Short mmCIF file of C-alpha atoms in Angstrom, two decimals:
data_model
loop_
_atom_site.label_atom_id
_atom_site.label_comp_id
_atom_site.label_asym_id
_atom_site.label_seq_id
_atom_site.Cartn_x
_atom_site.Cartn_y
_atom_site.Cartn_z
CA UNK A 9 108.22 86.09 128.81
CA UNK A 10 109.88 83.03 127.29
CA UNK A 11 113.61 83.50 126.61
CA UNK A 12 113.15 82.13 123.10
CA UNK A 13 110.23 83.90 121.55
CA UNK A 14 109.41 85.53 118.27
CA UNK A 15 106.98 88.04 116.82
CA UNK A 16 105.41 87.43 113.42
CA UNK A 17 104.41 90.25 111.10
CA UNK A 18 101.79 89.80 108.39
CA UNK A 19 101.30 92.14 105.45
CA UNK A 20 98.43 92.18 102.97
CA UNK A 21 99.86 93.94 99.94
CA UNK A 22 98.26 94.62 96.59
CA UNK A 23 100.37 92.13 94.63
CA UNK A 24 101.48 89.77 97.38
CA UNK A 25 101.03 88.74 100.98
CA UNK A 26 104.09 88.46 103.18
CA UNK A 27 105.15 87.21 106.55
CA UNK A 28 108.27 87.99 108.56
CA UNK A 29 109.43 86.38 111.79
CA UNK A 30 111.79 88.22 114.15
CA UNK A 31 113.19 86.62 117.30
CA UNK A 32 113.75 88.26 120.70
CA UNK A 33 117.23 89.48 119.66
CA UNK A 34 115.86 91.33 116.61
CA UNK A 35 117.17 88.78 114.11
CA UNK A 36 115.00 87.75 111.17
CA UNK A 37 114.39 84.01 111.40
CA UNK A 38 111.92 83.43 108.57
CA UNK A 39 110.18 85.19 105.73
CA UNK A 40 107.82 84.11 102.99
CA UNK A 41 105.65 85.71 100.33
CA UNK A 42 102.96 84.63 97.94
CA UNK A 43 101.64 86.57 94.98
CA UNK A 44 97.96 87.32 94.52
CA UNK A 45 96.25 88.14 91.26
CA UNK A 46 94.26 91.20 90.25
CA UNK A 47 91.48 91.03 87.68
CA UNK A 48 91.80 94.10 85.50
CA UNK A 49 88.71 94.74 83.41
CA UNK A 50 86.83 97.37 81.42
CA UNK A 51 85.96 100.81 82.69
CA UNK A 52 88.72 100.73 85.30
CA UNK A 53 87.77 97.57 87.20
CA UNK A 54 90.56 96.21 89.44
CA UNK A 55 89.31 93.49 91.79
CA UNK A 56 90.70 90.53 93.71
CA UNK A 57 89.28 87.29 95.04
CA UNK A 58 89.09 87.60 98.85
CA UNK A 59 89.27 83.83 99.29
CA UNK A 60 92.50 83.72 97.27
CA UNK A 61 93.93 86.47 99.48
CA UNK A 62 92.91 84.75 102.71
CA UNK A 63 94.25 81.39 101.54
CA UNK A 64 97.55 83.00 100.54
CA UNK A 65 97.86 84.74 103.91
CA UNK A 66 97.02 81.56 105.83
CA UNK A 67 99.59 79.67 103.74
CA UNK A 68 102.53 81.98 104.46
CA UNK A 69 101.44 82.32 108.11
CA UNK A 70 101.30 78.54 108.37
CA UNK A 71 104.85 78.30 107.02
CA UNK A 72 106.03 80.85 109.58
CA UNK A 73 104.41 78.90 112.41
CA UNK A 74 106.04 75.64 111.28
CA UNK A 75 109.42 77.38 111.08
CA UNK A 76 109.01 78.86 114.57
CA UNK A 77 108.11 75.47 116.04
CA UNK A 78 111.12 73.88 114.29
CA UNK A 79 113.41 76.54 115.80
CA UNK A 80 111.89 76.11 119.26
CA UNK A 81 110.47 79.64 119.29
CA UNK A 82 107.29 80.60 121.08
CA UNK A 83 105.11 82.83 118.90
CA UNK A 84 104.61 85.64 121.37
CA UNK A 85 102.61 88.09 119.26
CA UNK A 86 101.42 88.70 115.72
CA UNK A 87 101.18 92.10 113.99
CA UNK A 88 98.93 92.92 111.04
CA UNK A 89 99.59 95.36 108.18
CA UNK A 90 97.47 95.89 105.07
CA UNK A 91 97.24 98.04 101.98
CA UNK A 92 94.68 100.83 102.09
CA UNK A 93 91.39 101.37 100.27
CA UNK A 94 90.21 97.80 99.62
CA UNK A 95 86.42 97.46 99.69
CA UNK A 96 84.05 94.51 99.93
CA UNK A 97 80.34 94.13 100.60
CA UNK A 98 79.64 91.09 102.78
CA UNK A 99 76.68 89.55 104.55
CA UNK A 100 76.31 89.86 108.32
CA UNK A 101 77.77 86.36 108.57
CA UNK A 102 80.80 87.39 106.57
CA UNK A 103 79.95 85.86 103.20
CA UNK A 104 81.40 88.02 100.39
CA UNK A 105 78.75 89.50 98.10
CA UNK A 106 81.34 91.19 95.91
CA UNK A 107 84.97 90.73 95.06
CA UNK A 108 87.45 93.03 96.77
CA UNK A 109 87.92 96.32 94.92
CA UNK A 110 91.49 97.62 95.19
CA UNK A 111 92.77 101.19 95.26
CA UNK A 112 93.41 100.82 91.51
CA UNK A 113 89.72 100.36 90.71
CA UNK A 114 88.68 103.59 88.98
CA UNK A 115 85.07 102.87 88.02
CA UNK A 116 83.93 105.63 90.40
CA UNK A 117 85.94 108.31 88.59
CA UNK A 118 82.84 110.26 87.46
CA UNK A 119 81.47 110.28 91.02
CA UNK A 120 84.86 111.44 92.30
CA UNK A 121 84.92 114.36 89.88
CA UNK A 122 81.39 115.48 90.76
CA UNK A 123 82.02 115.13 94.50
CA UNK A 124 85.27 117.08 94.35
CA UNK A 125 83.62 119.93 92.49
CA UNK A 126 80.95 120.19 95.18
CA UNK A 127 81.36 122.10 98.45
CA UNK A 128 80.37 119.00 100.40
CA UNK A 129 83.16 116.99 98.76
CA UNK A 130 85.88 119.39 99.83
CA UNK A 131 84.40 119.62 103.34
CA UNK A 132 84.34 115.83 103.68
CA UNK A 133 87.98 115.67 102.55
CA UNK A 134 89.05 118.29 105.09
CA UNK A 135 87.28 116.44 107.92
CA UNK A 136 88.30 112.89 106.97
CA UNK A 137 91.79 113.53 105.59
CA UNK A 138 91.13 111.16 102.67
CA UNK A 139 91.35 112.69 99.18
CA UNK A 140 88.20 112.54 97.08
CA UNK A 141 89.27 110.13 94.37
CA UNK A 142 88.10 106.86 92.85
CA UNK A 143 90.63 105.06 95.12
CA UNK A 144 88.53 105.99 98.17
CA UNK A 145 86.00 103.44 99.50
CA UNK A 146 83.66 106.37 100.23
CA UNK A 147 83.64 107.36 96.56
CA UNK A 148 83.28 103.72 95.49
CA UNK A 149 80.25 103.45 97.78
CA UNK A 150 78.72 106.53 96.14
CA UNK A 151 79.16 104.71 92.82
CA UNK A 152 77.64 101.49 94.23
CA UNK A 153 74.68 103.45 95.63
CA UNK A 154 74.00 104.74 92.13
CA UNK A 155 74.65 101.52 90.19
CA UNK A 156 73.93 98.60 92.57
CA UNK A 157 71.91 100.02 95.48
CA UNK A 158 70.71 96.58 96.60
CA UNK A 159 74.21 95.79 97.85
CA UNK A 160 74.05 98.52 100.49
CA UNK A 161 70.78 97.45 102.08
CA UNK A 162 70.63 96.95 105.86
CA UNK A 163 72.04 93.61 106.90
CA UNK A 164 74.96 93.80 104.50
CA UNK A 165 78.29 94.98 105.83
CA UNK A 166 81.02 97.18 104.38
CA UNK A 167 84.55 95.98 105.03
CA UNK A 168 88.15 95.98 103.86
CA UNK A 169 89.89 92.67 103.20
CA UNK A 170 91.75 93.08 106.49
CA UNK A 171 88.49 93.42 108.44
CA UNK A 172 87.02 90.41 106.67
CA UNK A 173 90.01 88.24 107.58
CA UNK A 174 90.01 89.53 111.17
CA UNK A 175 86.34 88.54 111.42
CA UNK A 176 87.12 85.07 110.05
CA UNK A 177 89.83 84.66 112.68
CA UNK A 178 88.11 86.19 115.73
CA UNK A 179 84.39 86.43 114.96
CA UNK A 180 84.29 90.20 115.48
CA UNK A 181 84.04 93.18 113.16
CA UNK A 182 86.85 95.59 114.08
CA UNK A 183 88.76 98.26 112.18
CA UNK A 184 91.84 100.15 113.34
CA UNK A 185 91.83 103.95 113.21
CA UNK A 186 94.28 104.20 110.33
CA UNK A 187 92.33 101.80 108.15
CA UNK A 188 89.13 103.60 109.14
CA UNK A 189 90.77 106.86 108.02
CA UNK A 190 91.59 105.33 104.65
CA UNK A 191 87.89 104.63 103.99
CA UNK A 192 87.04 108.33 103.63
CA UNK A 193 84.19 107.72 106.11
CA UNK A 194 86.07 108.57 109.31
CA UNK A 195 86.20 111.96 111.02
CA UNK A 196 89.89 112.13 111.89
CA UNK A 197 89.44 114.70 114.69
CA UNK A 198 86.17 113.46 116.23
CA UNK A 199 87.53 109.88 115.91
CA UNK A 200 84.17 108.49 114.82
CA UNK A 201 82.34 107.64 111.62
CA UNK A 202 81.57 110.78 109.61
CA UNK A 203 77.82 111.38 109.76
CA UNK A 204 77.49 113.34 106.54
CA UNK A 205 79.55 110.85 104.53
CA UNK A 206 77.38 107.99 105.79
CA UNK A 207 74.23 109.95 104.94
CA UNK A 208 75.57 110.56 101.42
CA UNK A 209 75.85 106.80 100.76
CA UNK A 210 72.77 105.82 102.77
CA UNK A 211 74.65 103.60 105.19
CA UNK A 212 74.04 103.06 108.91
CA UNK A 213 76.99 102.88 111.35
CA UNK A 214 75.78 99.38 112.27
CA UNK A 215 76.92 98.27 108.81
CA UNK A 216 80.49 99.27 109.61
CA UNK A 217 83.05 97.75 111.95
CA UNK A 218 83.75 99.09 115.41
CA UNK A 219 86.66 101.54 115.37
CA UNK A 220 89.52 100.59 117.71
CA UNK A 221 92.99 102.05 118.34
CA UNK A 222 95.93 100.66 116.39
CA UNK A 223 97.08 99.17 119.72
CA UNK A 224 94.02 96.88 119.94
CA UNK A 225 94.82 93.20 120.56
CA UNK A 226 92.90 89.95 120.57
CA UNK A 227 93.73 86.31 121.32
CA UNK A 228 92.00 83.06 120.43
CA UNK A 229 92.36 82.86 116.66
CA UNK A 230 89.87 80.23 115.48
CA UNK A 231 91.51 79.35 112.12
CA UNK A 232 91.93 75.56 112.28
CA UNK A 233 94.85 75.26 109.89
CA UNK A 234 96.81 77.81 111.93
CA UNK A 235 96.03 75.97 115.16
CA UNK A 236 97.28 72.74 113.59
CA UNK A 237 100.47 74.56 112.58
CA UNK A 238 101.17 75.39 116.23
CA UNK A 239 99.33 78.64 116.94
CA UNK A 240 98.16 78.70 120.55
CA UNK A 241 95.05 80.30 122.02
CA UNK A 242 97.30 82.60 124.07
CA UNK A 243 99.04 84.28 121.12
CA UNK A 244 98.06 87.94 121.01
CA UNK A 245 97.24 89.48 117.64
CA UNK A 246 97.68 93.20 117.15
CA UNK A 247 95.15 94.68 114.71
CA UNK A 248 97.94 96.99 113.57
CA UNK A 249 97.50 99.65 110.95
CA UNK A 250 97.89 100.39 107.26
CA UNK A 251 101.08 99.65 105.36
CA UNK A 252 102.06 103.30 104.87
CA UNK A 253 101.56 104.29 108.49
CA UNK A 254 103.50 101.26 109.69
CA UNK A 255 106.37 101.93 107.29
CA UNK A 256 106.74 105.38 108.84
CA UNK A 257 106.69 103.86 112.31
CA UNK A 258 109.40 101.34 111.39
CA UNK A 259 111.63 104.04 109.93
CA UNK A 260 111.08 106.43 112.82
CA UNK A 261 109.53 109.10 110.60
CA UNK A 262 106.79 110.47 112.82
CA UNK A 263 107.50 114.21 112.59
CA UNK A 264 107.95 116.71 109.77
CA UNK A 265 111.78 116.79 109.81
CA UNK A 266 111.95 113.67 107.62
CA UNK A 267 110.03 112.06 104.81
CA UNK A 268 109.71 108.50 103.51
CA UNK A 269 109.62 107.61 99.84
CA UNK A 270 108.13 104.13 99.50
CA UNK A 271 107.88 102.18 96.26
CA UNK A 272 105.82 99.02 96.02
CA UNK A 273 103.07 98.37 93.50
CA UNK A 274 102.12 102.00 94.01
CA UNK A 275 104.27 104.61 95.67
CA UNK A 276 103.89 107.33 98.26
CA UNK A 277 105.74 110.12 100.01
CA UNK A 278 104.89 110.46 103.70
CA UNK A 279 105.84 112.56 106.68
CA UNK A 280 104.64 112.89 110.27
CA UNK A 281 102.68 115.55 112.13
CA UNK A 282 101.25 116.24 115.57
CA UNK A 283 98.08 117.73 114.12
CA UNK A 284 95.68 117.11 111.28
CA UNK A 285 96.99 118.53 107.98
CA UNK A 286 94.78 118.93 104.92
CA UNK A 287 95.05 121.18 101.88
CA UNK A 288 92.32 121.19 99.19
CA UNK A 289 94.68 122.56 96.54
CA UNK A 290 97.20 119.71 96.97
CA UNK A 291 95.03 116.99 98.58
CA UNK A 292 97.53 115.28 100.91
CA UNK A 293 96.11 112.40 102.95
CA UNK A 294 96.12 112.53 106.74
CA UNK A 295 95.69 109.33 108.77
CA UNK A 296 95.89 108.83 112.52
CA UNK A 297 98.69 106.71 114.02
CA UNK A 298 97.73 107.17 117.68
CA UNK A 299 96.41 109.79 120.11
CA UNK A 300 99.07 112.39 119.30
CA UNK A 301 100.56 111.43 115.93
CA UNK A 302 99.37 111.59 112.33
CA UNK A 303 100.92 110.39 109.09
CA UNK A 304 100.43 112.71 106.14
CA UNK A 305 101.48 112.21 102.57
CA UNK A 306 100.72 111.94 98.90
CA UNK A 307 99.80 108.69 97.11
CA UNK A 308 100.76 107.90 93.53
CA UNK A 309 99.68 105.07 91.23
CA UNK A 310 103.04 105.23 89.46
CA UNK A 311 105.14 102.76 91.42
CA UNK A 312 106.34 99.26 90.60
CA UNK A 313 103.21 98.64 88.55
CA UNK A 314 104.85 100.79 85.85
CA UNK A 315 107.81 98.43 85.55
CA UNK A 316 105.46 95.44 85.51
CA UNK A 317 103.44 97.10 82.74
CA UNK A 318 106.62 97.90 80.83
CA UNK A 319 107.79 94.28 81.00
CA UNK A 320 104.42 93.20 79.58
CA UNK A 321 104.86 95.72 76.77
CA UNK A 322 108.41 94.61 76.00
CA UNK A 323 107.99 90.85 76.26
CA UNK A 324 104.25 90.19 75.94
CA UNK A 325 103.30 86.51 75.75
CA UNK A 326 106.96 85.57 75.42
CA UNK A 327 107.68 86.49 79.03
CA UNK A 328 109.77 83.76 80.58
CA UNK A 329 109.27 82.28 84.03
CA UNK A 330 112.38 84.15 85.16
CA UNK A 331 110.85 87.54 84.29
CA UNK A 332 111.69 88.90 87.75
CA UNK A 333 115.35 88.06 87.17
CA UNK A 334 115.22 89.66 83.72
CA UNK A 335 113.78 92.85 85.16
CA UNK A 336 116.37 92.85 87.96
CA UNK A 337 119.19 92.71 85.39
CA UNK A 338 117.63 95.50 83.33
CA UNK A 339 117.28 97.67 86.44
CA UNK A 340 120.87 97.00 87.48
CA UNK A 341 122.31 97.78 84.06
CA UNK A 342 120.09 100.83 83.56
CA UNK A 343 122.38 102.71 85.92
CA UNK A 344 125.02 102.77 83.19
CA UNK A 345 122.98 104.42 80.42
CA UNK A 346 122.24 108.06 79.69
CA UNK A 347 118.88 109.30 78.48
CA UNK A 348 119.64 112.84 77.33
CA UNK A 349 116.30 113.98 75.86
CA UNK A 350 114.25 110.85 76.68
CA UNK A 351 111.52 111.21 79.33
CA UNK A 352 108.84 108.90 80.68
CA UNK A 353 105.59 110.20 82.17
CA UNK A 354 104.78 107.05 84.18
CA UNK A 355 100.99 107.32 84.32
CA UNK A 356 99.93 103.99 82.79
CA UNK A 357 97.58 103.32 85.73
CA UNK A 358 96.08 106.80 85.77
CA UNK A 359 97.32 109.02 88.57
CA UNK A 360 96.46 110.24 92.00
CA UNK A 361 98.93 112.86 93.28
CA UNK A 362 100.04 115.14 91.76
CA UNK A 363 97.70 115.01 88.73
CA UNK A 364 94.51 113.61 90.34
CA UNK A 365 93.43 112.35 86.94
CA UNK A 366 92.14 108.79 86.55
CA UNK A 367 92.38 109.21 82.78
CA UNK A 368 96.10 110.03 82.78
CA UNK A 369 98.19 107.96 80.37
CA UNK A 370 101.85 106.96 80.20
CA UNK A 371 104.08 108.63 77.59
CA UNK A 372 107.62 108.21 76.39
CA UNK A 373 108.82 111.49 74.92
CA UNK A 374 112.04 111.77 72.93
CA UNK A 375 112.31 108.20 71.64
CA UNK A 376 114.94 107.59 68.96
CA UNK A 377 116.06 104.62 66.86
CA UNK A 378 119.11 104.27 69.11
CA UNK A 379 116.98 103.62 72.20
CA UNK A 380 116.67 100.03 73.49
CA UNK A 381 114.75 98.24 76.22
CA UNK A 382 117.21 99.33 78.87
CA UNK A 383 116.65 103.00 78.04
CA UNK A 384 112.89 102.56 78.53
CA UNK A 385 113.47 100.96 81.93
CA UNK A 386 115.83 103.77 82.94
CA UNK A 387 113.32 106.40 81.77
CA UNK A 388 110.49 104.71 83.70
CA UNK A 389 112.56 104.70 86.90
CA UNK A 390 113.51 108.35 86.44
CA UNK A 391 109.85 109.19 85.77
CA UNK A 392 108.86 107.60 89.08
CA UNK A 393 111.53 109.58 90.92
CA UNK A 394 110.62 112.89 89.24
CA UNK A 395 107.01 112.24 90.19
CA UNK A 396 108.13 111.64 93.78
CA UNK A 397 110.11 114.91 93.72
CA UNK A 398 106.91 116.69 92.69
CA UNK A 399 105.08 115.07 95.64
CA UNK A 400 107.87 116.03 98.06
CA UNK A 401 107.72 119.65 96.92
CA UNK A 402 103.94 119.73 97.30
CA UNK A 403 104.00 118.11 100.74
CA UNK A 404 106.77 120.46 101.88
CA UNK A 405 104.37 123.36 101.30
CA UNK A 406 102.38 122.07 104.30
CA UNK A 407 105.13 120.54 106.46
CA UNK A 408 108.33 122.39 105.59
CA UNK A 409 111.34 121.03 103.72
CA UNK A 410 112.67 117.70 105.00
CA UNK A 411 116.23 117.37 106.26
CA UNK A 412 116.48 113.94 104.66
CA UNK A 413 114.35 111.36 102.87
CA UNK A 414 114.21 107.68 103.81
CA UNK A 415 113.97 105.19 100.94
CA UNK A 416 111.86 102.08 101.40
CA UNK A 417 111.27 99.29 98.90
CA UNK A 418 113.12 96.63 96.94
CA UNK A 419 113.81 99.09 94.11
CA UNK A 420 116.38 100.74 96.36
CA UNK A 421 118.53 97.64 96.49
CA UNK A 422 120.27 99.33 93.55
CA UNK A 423 122.62 102.00 94.87
CA UNK A 424 122.53 104.02 91.65
CA UNK A 425 118.80 104.55 92.16
CA UNK A 426 119.41 105.78 95.71
CA UNK A 427 122.04 108.23 94.47
CA UNK A 428 119.67 109.40 91.74
CA UNK A 429 117.05 110.11 94.42
CA UNK A 430 119.53 112.23 96.37
CA UNK A 431 120.45 114.18 93.24
CA UNK A 432 116.83 114.74 92.23
CA UNK A 433 115.47 115.53 95.71
CA UNK A 434 118.41 117.79 96.59
CA UNK A 435 118.67 116.45 100.15
CA UNK A 436 120.46 113.46 101.70
CA UNK A 437 118.67 110.14 101.39
CA UNK A 438 118.91 107.21 103.77
CA UNK A 439 118.69 103.70 102.37
CA UNK A 440 117.44 101.24 104.95
CA UNK A 441 118.09 97.51 104.82
CA UNK A 442 114.74 96.69 106.41
CA UNK A 443 113.34 93.70 104.52
CA UNK A 444 109.88 95.20 104.58
CA UNK A 445 109.23 98.39 106.50
CA UNK A 446 105.46 97.88 106.75
CA UNK A 447 105.83 94.39 108.21
CA UNK A 448 108.54 95.57 110.61
CA UNK A 449 106.18 98.35 111.70
CA UNK A 450 103.48 95.78 112.37
CA UNK A 451 105.97 93.76 114.45
CA UNK A 452 107.00 96.85 116.45
CA UNK A 453 103.40 97.78 117.15
CA UNK A 454 102.59 94.22 118.19
CA UNK A 455 105.62 93.80 120.48
CA UNK A 456 105.20 97.25 122.04
CA UNK A 457 108.32 97.12 124.19
CA UNK A 458 111.33 99.44 124.14
CA UNK A 459 113.65 96.47 124.65
CA UNK A 460 112.34 94.70 121.55
CA UNK A 461 112.49 97.91 119.50
CA UNK A 462 116.13 98.38 120.54
CA UNK A 463 116.91 94.80 119.50
CA UNK A 464 115.46 95.48 116.07
CA UNK A 465 117.36 98.75 115.82
CA UNK A 466 120.66 97.04 116.53
CA UNK A 467 120.04 94.72 113.58
CA UNK A 468 119.27 97.55 111.16
CA UNK A 469 121.83 98.89 108.75
CA UNK A 470 121.45 102.08 106.79
CA UNK A 471 123.42 104.00 104.21
CA UNK A 472 123.28 107.75 103.76
CA UNK A 473 123.93 109.38 100.40
CA UNK A 474 124.37 113.09 99.82
CA UNK A 475 123.48 114.92 96.60
CA UNK A 476 126.32 115.25 94.10
CA UNK A 477 126.58 118.95 93.36
CA UNK A 478 127.19 118.68 89.62
CA UNK A 479 124.51 116.03 89.06
CA UNK A 480 122.07 117.87 91.31
CA UNK A 481 122.07 120.76 88.84
CA UNK A 482 121.65 118.37 85.88
CA UNK A 483 118.68 116.73 87.58
CA UNK A 484 117.16 120.06 88.56
CA UNK A 485 116.98 120.99 84.88
CA UNK A 486 115.64 117.57 83.86
CA UNK A 487 112.96 117.72 86.55
CA UNK A 488 111.94 121.19 85.37
CA UNK A 489 111.55 119.84 81.83
CA UNK A 490 109.62 116.82 83.15
CA UNK A 491 107.10 119.14 84.84
CA UNK A 492 106.83 121.26 81.70
CA UNK A 493 105.99 118.20 79.60
CA UNK A 494 103.43 117.01 82.17
CA UNK A 495 101.70 120.37 82.22
CA UNK A 496 101.50 120.45 78.44
CA UNK A 497 99.48 117.23 78.60
CA UNK A 498 97.72 117.94 81.90
CA UNK A 499 97.24 121.72 82.19
CA UNK A 500 95.50 121.49 85.57
CA UNK A 501 98.55 119.85 87.22
#
């Protein structure tokens, strides 16, 4: 191996695509990101333009390749991470016949409700590990079968955005086991496509990609603009996994003694297990990492999208170009305000866990004339954390109580938010300085050497925070009131 090499990680997120370059000593040499847009429409539509996504990914990848060449670094390997539950229908040649539906698309909510109430729905969940919900590609395909059956005819393919880009790069239809699990069409124990789920949507396995392990690699990327930027035919690409699974891998959370609380556009709480874990009353997801390890957890819609929505509400068309800086200041200063009786139920995008209600709405309860913008931001952040506490408690029923919780996401750059998490969760939290855990996970999986992993570990810094006894009791009472208010509005929660 060349003495001066690097590994590049790519991440297809919901709101942006990112790239991260790490050299052989574990030092970050380059990073870039580019936002992508989501078309939000009536009846719960939330779709993206796959060509915009691919162009954005190629652009940041191209920048990373130029930077590596400038630094004299050989691009040894490339790792691939992606958000779960995207769905496209494409022709056999790879021409998109639909836009890419995201996990936020809730047009299949009626089908989700009917499926979940059926015995077959619960059985499919228990065998696939994917909750029956409008987020699931399986449920979306049930909806498409009922509303646009011509799209699912033989000859058309079903794919995630990640699969579609992989096909564009390597002329093969492949899907890693974790992404396959996120479709709701994969039998997590038999490690094959789920026959009954395919029958339910009238789809043949030939219309789906070939399932491969997360360790699968391929060379010979045929994207011309990447070749011109310096990519060689010898560079090995790792197909990688989903963003949540890779975040757990990066943070070393692959058993039930720890949990990860990740906040991006959405949020999730995840733990590890050595066996499949499902529970119809709580609906945790269960996705395969490798032959012996699973990642289980609970997904929530109520992540960073709530703060984005709140900024739209507060500033509307007057939002300045420096809106990100404005939000950052509000978040920083929100640590100095007290809410007393103000609560936010952060369900503006509907909710998966713990409510499982696509029709859920956001609420501010306890507003007073004295409250200002900063109080709303503080309440929204607390609402996210109380929701996460609820998820942790539910997940602990299946895995046992965690000894500590790892915090992952830019939101945790603010130390007061980390301390609030410790006080609400009632266990120590560990704040990692990883720039992006999912992308680091993709890099680790791609490099696949203990030496490289140790180099990355040496460059990590973390900070542990213990619960503050007095504030822990205050937050215990506030969380109890938060749950009471939620159950008044959503009695089935």
